């Protein structure tokens, strides 16, 4: 697939077309298969390249997978903690983007407001990757699509189901499913659905690939699912709502009951971190159908693929 993503940004799963997503997944698969070869290779593809990683929120996977990934590709990553640059307080987003663009080759940012990654991308002269905003988490969904592909051998025509809060992960998953032709059902308590605008855009994108988008509060909608996915009930920044949400979300979880409804070969996904006993029970998370740690590993391979493509080195 001859796609050219050089100089582009990844802020949303919608930023890449179907072919572009599939090309990135192909590159990620090749990187994963050749891990040893990359380590042994003297001509490292991102030698002398630097990634700046801006964090307004905590992280395990995003930080470590980007930093390790950059090392494997021969480049260097700089971690900028929330207090290091105090985005929006010490300096404007525009100035941060302009200054970083004079030093580094690519920027990844984990932020609260999605407008911050949009603003970074507007001013930066280097590619910007959204490492999670309150609205989307595209890096996660790239890894999830690779994981489902590994387990099921295809994406198109599968029945994907998300149970829980209609949050950033749910939004990106809906967009990603629409792009790759996977039917998608978001099962959420009333009032916690994915944003209406997201559903409308995903429906449109899905119409082009044959993917049907559904939003419901009915847990029975997980019947026959090829993939079930969940995420925390209260996201970063919603800590004060956590107790109240426990009551509202108590049935919106992946457990034995869900697995009885789903297809017997259903893949279980969770972006992690998990709150065992809430959105997923521990035993279910450890079933052979569970791919939650493959997802975590695949963050690195898919992000490496994204960086290679955005830097024109794929
Ligand atoms: N899934 C994910 O983004 O994990 P971190 O918050 O640990 O980066
Ligand atoms: N929805 C979660 C995802 C964490 C990776 C959050 O935003 O905190």
XYZ file of C-alpha atoms and ligand atoms in Angstrom:
330
model
C 0.000 0.000 0.000
C 1.709 3.175 -1.151
C 0.598 5.753 1.384
C 2.519 8.906 2.241
C 1.989 10.265 5.738
C 5.150 12.381 5.899
C 4.632 15.602 7.862
C 1.095 14.717 8.934
C -0.285 14.734 12.499
C -2.169 12.000 14.367
C -4.673 13.800 16.587
C -7.735 11.674 15.825
C -8.397 8.196 14.444
C -10.191 10.059 11.664
C -6.977 11.768 10.567
C -5.972 8.604 8.704
C -7.989 7.026 5.899
C -8.785 3.307 5.832
C -5.774 2.614 3.598
C -3.500 4.731 5.783
C -4.566 2.885 8.949
C -4.029 -0.488 7.275
C -0.608 0.617 5.987
C 0.462 1.669 9.490
C -0.742 -1.680 10.859
C 1.281 -3.476 8.154
C 4.403 -1.537 9.145
C 3.747 -2.304 12.823
C 3.407 -6.018 12.063
C 6.698 -5.977 10.171
C 8.457 -4.131 13.025
C 7.108 -6.581 15.573
C 8.160 -9.590 13.486
C 11.679 -8.185 13.021
C 12.315 -6.945 16.532
C 15.675 -8.717 16.719
C 16.671 -7.448 13.302
C 16.016 -3.847 14.299
C 18.146 -4.190 17.397
C 20.981 -5.682 15.343
C 20.652 -3.198 12.498
C 23.441 -0.623 12.296
C 21.417 1.800 10.159
C 18.702 2.697 12.653
C 15.768 4.421 10.918
C 15.380 7.286 13.420
C 19.048 7.810 14.251
C 19.592 11.411 15.432
C 15.836 12.037 15.619
C 14.283 13.342 18.832
C 10.770 12.969 20.189
C 9.439 15.440 22.789
C 6.830 13.877 25.065
C 4.571 16.375 26.844
C 2.485 15.020 29.717
C -0.294 16.861 31.565
C -1.487 13.548 33.061
C 0.121 10.388 34.487
C 1.075 7.413 32.307
C 2.769 4.020 32.353
C 2.208 2.573 28.879
C 2.317 5.751 26.805
C 5.510 7.029 28.330
C 7.409 3.755 28.393
C 6.246 2.519 24.978
C 7.140 5.797 23.230
C 10.471 6.114 25.010
C 11.492 2.479 24.485
C 10.161 2.586 20.944
C 12.270 5.604 20.087
C 15.346 3.856 21.525
C 14.695 0.767 19.374
C 14.483 2.940 16.269
C 17.783 4.637 17.074
C 16.320 7.948 18.234
C 15.942 9.743 21.529
C 12.888 10.721 23.579
C 12.613 13.555 26.099
C 10.022 13.254 28.876
C 8.437 16.551 29.860
C 6.497 16.070 33.092
C 3.372 18.115 33.916
C 5.385 20.449 36.141
C 8.314 20.837 33.693
C 6.653 23.123 31.192
C 3.264 23.841 32.843
C 1.518 23.970 29.484
C -0.764 26.992 29.229
C 0.457 28.480 32.522
C 4.167 29.181 32.191
C 4.043 29.594 28.435
C 1.432 29.544 25.668
C 0.758 26.397 23.652
C 1.763 28.287 20.510
C 5.185 29.246 21.895
C 5.802 25.734 23.186
C 5.036 24.315 19.732
C 7.269 26.872 17.999
C 10.185 26.370 20.401
C 9.997 22.567 20.399
C 9.865 22.574 16.590
C 13.313 24.247 16.593
C 14.792 21.349 18.596
C 12.911 18.141 17.980
C 11.625 16.163 14.995
C 8.303 15.018 16.399
C 6.057 15.816 19.385
C 3.713 13.587 21.381
C 1.367 15.175 23.912
C -0.981 13.788 26.573
C -3.388 16.538 27.553
C -6.709 17.413 29.129
C -8.481 19.554 26.503
C -8.344 18.203 22.947
C -7.929 21.805 21.754
C -4.391 21.695 23.182
C -3.188 19.022 20.725
C -5.053 20.827 17.952
C -3.296 24.102 18.882
C 0.091 22.378 19.144
C -0.388 20.944 15.666
C -1.444 24.337 14.260
C 1.783 26.008 15.380
C 4.305 23.171 15.228
C 6.352 22.653 12.088
C 6.895 18.998 13.016
C 4.337 16.177 13.328
C 2.225 16.069 16.504
C 0.793 12.853 17.951
C -2.118 12.816 20.404
C -1.025 10.584 23.299
C -4.523 10.934 24.836
C -6.823 13.894 25.251
C -10.180 14.075 27.019
C -11.776 13.499 23.598
C -9.645 10.813 21.900
C -6.882 8.240 22.343
C -5.833 7.285 18.795
C -2.489 5.652 19.739
C -4.422 3.185 21.885
C -6.817 2.280 19.132
C -4.023 1.722 16.579
C -2.617 -0.863 19.005
C -6.047 -2.374 19.602
C -6.704 -2.820 15.882
C -3.372 -4.613 15.492
C -4.259 -6.818 18.479
C -7.656 -7.772 17.049
C -6.056 -8.439 13.667
C -3.532 -10.778 15.330
C -6.262 -12.693 17.160
C -8.996 -12.759 14.511
C -7.044 -12.437 11.248
C -9.288 -9.603 10.018
C -11.109 -6.461 11.107
C -13.774 -5.867 8.480
C -17.167 -7.336 9.280
C -16.339 -8.191 12.906
C -18.760 -7.210 15.658
C -16.999 -4.987 18.206
C -18.635 -4.053 21.465
C -17.585 -1.473 24.073
C -19.121 -1.588 27.539
C -18.729 1.313 29.980
C -18.208 5.050 29.751
C -18.571 6.786 26.371
C -15.159 8.402 26.851
C -12.015 9.227 24.851
C -11.174 5.544 24.247
C -14.754 4.828 23.174
C -14.666 7.799 20.773
C -11.439 6.702 19.074
C -12.602 3.098 18.971
C -15.810 4.144 17.266
C -13.894 6.175 14.675
C -11.356 3.370 14.179
C -14.056 0.715 13.795
C -15.870 2.902 11.271
C -12.686 3.350 9.243
C -11.821 -0.367 9.105
C -15.366 -1.637 8.521
C -15.946 -3.182 11.951
C -19.511 -3.027 13.293
C -19.457 -1.239 16.614
C -21.847 -1.071 19.544
C -21.280 1.228 22.518
C -23.176 -0.030 25.563
C -23.271 2.708 28.201
C -25.554 3.826 31.028
C -27.971 6.543 29.944
C -26.297 9.939 30.063
C -22.805 8.475 29.523
C -23.034 7.763 25.797
C -20.253 8.803 23.398
C -20.762 12.407 22.258
C -23.552 12.815 19.696
C -21.172 14.496 17.236
C -18.800 11.489 17.443
C -21.623 9.057 16.727
C -22.819 11.097 13.752
C -19.340 11.364 12.229
C -18.662 7.660 12.856
C -21.958 6.713 11.224
C -20.942 8.652 8.135
C -17.444 7.132 8.052
C -18.931 3.688 8.692
C -21.330 4.036 5.773
C -18.292 4.174 3.471
C -16.848 0.895 4.809
C -20.062 -1.002 5.635
C -19.634 -0.634 9.415
C -22.808 -0.168 11.440
C -22.598 2.042 14.550
C -24.985 1.466 17.460
C -25.371 3.140 20.859
C -27.523 1.497 23.515
C -27.892 1.002 27.265
C -28.950 -2.639 26.758
C -26.258 -5.062 27.963
C -27.809 -7.827 25.852
C -26.356 -6.047 22.822
C -23.061 -7.853 23.559
C -24.648 -11.037 22.191
C -22.441 -12.625 19.526
C -19.650 -10.028 19.919
C -16.251 -10.899 18.373
C -14.564 -8.311 20.579
C -15.577 -6.833 23.943
C -13.750 -3.785 25.264
C -13.953 -1.809 28.463
C -12.147 1.061 30.180
C -12.213 2.735 33.582
C -15.542 4.243 34.669
C -13.877 7.511 35.725
C -11.104 8.822 33.500
C -8.139 10.961 34.486
C -9.557 14.325 35.528
C -12.864 12.795 36.722
C -11.544 11.529 40.069
C -14.163 13.516 42.046
C -16.943 11.606 40.214
C -15.424 8.155 40.836
C -17.605 7.169 43.811
C -20.864 8.314 42.221
C -19.951 6.566 38.966
C -19.397 3.240 40.764
C -23.138 3.064 41.430
C -24.214 4.271 38.006
C -21.885 1.922 36.100
C -22.082 -1.181 38.322
C -23.656 -3.417 35.623
C -21.586 -1.967 32.755
C -18.661 -4.323 33.091
C -16.995 -7.308 31.448
C -17.525 -10.445 33.493
C -18.804 -14.027 33.224
C -22.224 -12.800 32.128
C -20.734 -10.826 29.254
C -18.672 -13.804 28.153
C -21.795 -15.995 28.055
C -23.414 -13.524 25.655
C -20.364 -12.964 23.458
C -19.046 -15.342 20.800
C -16.941 -18.134 22.343
C -13.826 -16.862 20.504
C -14.490 -13.265 21.513
C -11.370 -11.182 22.190
C -11.369 -9.333 25.519
C -9.727 -5.901 25.453
C -8.953 -3.232 28.042
C -6.609 -0.301 27.412
C -5.366 -0.425 31.051
C -4.932 0.713 33.763
C -7.724 -1.564 35.049
C -9.798 -1.309 38.196
C -10.397 -5.000 38.800
C -13.806 -5.708 40.287
C -15.259 -2.590 38.671
C -15.288 -2.460 34.850
C -13.729 -5.938 34.522
C -13.249 -8.751 36.977
C -9.786 -10.156 37.471
C -10.659 -13.747 36.448
C -12.174 -12.604 33.143
C -9.157 -10.399 32.427
C -6.928 -13.509 32.670
C -8.949 -15.796 30.371
C -7.137 -17.098 27.259
C -9.472 -14.842 25.226
C -8.009 -11.797 26.936
C -5.472 -9.812 24.895
C -4.976 -6.937 27.323
C -1.204 -7.334 27.595
C -0.846 -7.811 23.823
C -2.577 -4.447 23.521
C -0.047 -2.897 25.873
C 2.878 -4.371 23.900
C 1.343 -3.374 20.581
C 1.257 0.260 21.695
C 4.992 0.307 21.034
C 4.902 -1.386 17.616
C 2.050 0.694 16.274
C 3.470 3.975 17.636
C 6.844 3.134 16.115
C 5.071 2.539 12.829
C 3.208 5.854 13.166
C 6.459 7.733 13.893
C 8.226 6.126 10.913
C 5.348 7.099 8.623
C 5.005 10.681 9.911
C 8.765 11.170 9.582
C 8.841 9.725 6.072
C 11.049 6.828 7.173
C 8.599 3.907 6.726
N -3.501 2.835 28.024
C -2.738 3.903 28.357
O -2.716 4.923 27.657
O -1.999 3.732 29.475
P -1.181 4.870 30.266
O -2.213 5.825 30.807
O -0.459 4.133 31.339
O -0.260 5.547 29.311
N -10.234 6.793 29.624
C -9.005 6.668 30.362
C -7.974 6.020 29.525
C -6.662 5.783 30.204
C -5.635 5.194 29.301
C -8.552 8.042 30.833
O -8.656 9.003 30.052
O -8.099 8.162 31.967
